[in-house]
Coordinates of C-alpha atoms in Angstrom, one line a residue:
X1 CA 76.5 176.7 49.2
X2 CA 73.0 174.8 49.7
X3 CA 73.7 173.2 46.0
X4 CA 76.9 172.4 46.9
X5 CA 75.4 170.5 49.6
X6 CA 72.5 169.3 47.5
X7 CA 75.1 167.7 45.1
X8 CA 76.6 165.7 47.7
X9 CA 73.7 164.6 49.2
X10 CA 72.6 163.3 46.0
X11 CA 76.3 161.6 45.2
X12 CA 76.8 159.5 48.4
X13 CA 73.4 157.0 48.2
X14 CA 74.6 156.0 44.7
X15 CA 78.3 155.1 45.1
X16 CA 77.5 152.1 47.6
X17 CA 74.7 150.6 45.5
X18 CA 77.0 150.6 42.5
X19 CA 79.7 149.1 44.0
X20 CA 77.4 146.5 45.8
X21 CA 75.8 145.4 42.9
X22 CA 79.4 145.0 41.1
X23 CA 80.6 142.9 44.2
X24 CA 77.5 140.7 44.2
X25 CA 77.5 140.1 40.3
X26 CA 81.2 139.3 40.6
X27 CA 81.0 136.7 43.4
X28 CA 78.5 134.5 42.2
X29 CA 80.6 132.5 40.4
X30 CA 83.7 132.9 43.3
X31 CA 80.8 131.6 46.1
X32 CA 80.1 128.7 44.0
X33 CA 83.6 127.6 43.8
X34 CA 84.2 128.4 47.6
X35 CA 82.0 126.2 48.6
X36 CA 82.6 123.5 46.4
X37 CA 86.4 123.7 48.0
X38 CA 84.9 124.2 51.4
X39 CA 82.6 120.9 51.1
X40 CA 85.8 119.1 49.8
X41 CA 88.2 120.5 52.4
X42 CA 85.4 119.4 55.1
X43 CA 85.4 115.8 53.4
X44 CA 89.3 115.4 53.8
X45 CA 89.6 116.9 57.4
X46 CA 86.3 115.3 58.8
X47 CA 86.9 111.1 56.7
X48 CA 89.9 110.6 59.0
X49 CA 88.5 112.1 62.6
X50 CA 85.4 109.4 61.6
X51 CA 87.5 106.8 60.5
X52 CA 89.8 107.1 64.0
X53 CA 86.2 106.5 65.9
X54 CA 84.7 104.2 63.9
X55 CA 88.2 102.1 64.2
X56 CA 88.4 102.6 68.0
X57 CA 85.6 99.8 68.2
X58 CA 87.1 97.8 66.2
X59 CA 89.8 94.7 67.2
X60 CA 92.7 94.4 66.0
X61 CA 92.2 92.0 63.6
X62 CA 89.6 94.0 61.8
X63 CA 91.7 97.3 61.8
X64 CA 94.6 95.1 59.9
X65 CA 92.2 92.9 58.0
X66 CA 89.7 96.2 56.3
X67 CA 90.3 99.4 58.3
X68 CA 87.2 100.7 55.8
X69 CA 84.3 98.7 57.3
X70 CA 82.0 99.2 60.0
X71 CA 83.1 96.7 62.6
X72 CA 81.0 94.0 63.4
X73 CA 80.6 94.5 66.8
X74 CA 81.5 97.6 69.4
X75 CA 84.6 96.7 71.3
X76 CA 84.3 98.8 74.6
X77 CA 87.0 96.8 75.8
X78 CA 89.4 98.9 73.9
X79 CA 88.7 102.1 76.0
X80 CA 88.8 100.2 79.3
X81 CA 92.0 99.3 78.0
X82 CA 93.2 102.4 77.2
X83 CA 92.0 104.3 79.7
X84 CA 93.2 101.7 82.6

């Protein structure tokens, strides 16, 4: 009986440290891809939020004429606008 429980002892530490280093040599490579997918997922989701802003201040005229450029100067009159 104590070998019994001398073997088991012995068995349990090495099980997790195997199976951690398999996980970890494994998802190197899957990391590396995640977050080059995450950082291009961010990209599409965050370009338009910025672009909304950024066109907020803008007039009309320069939201028809290049929505892609920084305006030239802040319209605050737009929320006044909106929000009145």
């Amino acid at each position: 009986m104590t070998q019994l429980a001398v073997t088991e002892s012995a068995e349990a530490p090495s099980a997790p440290r195997t199976a951690r280093r398999r996980v970890h040599d494994r998802s190197v490579g899957f990391d590396v891809v995640a977050h080059i997918l995450l950082v291009i997922w961010s990209l599409i989701v965050v370009f338009p939020l910025l672009w909304v802003v950024v066109s907020s201040f803008k007039t009309t005229d320069e939201v028809l004429g290049n929505p892609l450029t920084w305006p030239h100067h802040f319209e605050w009159q737009n929320y006044v606008h909106a929000w009145t």
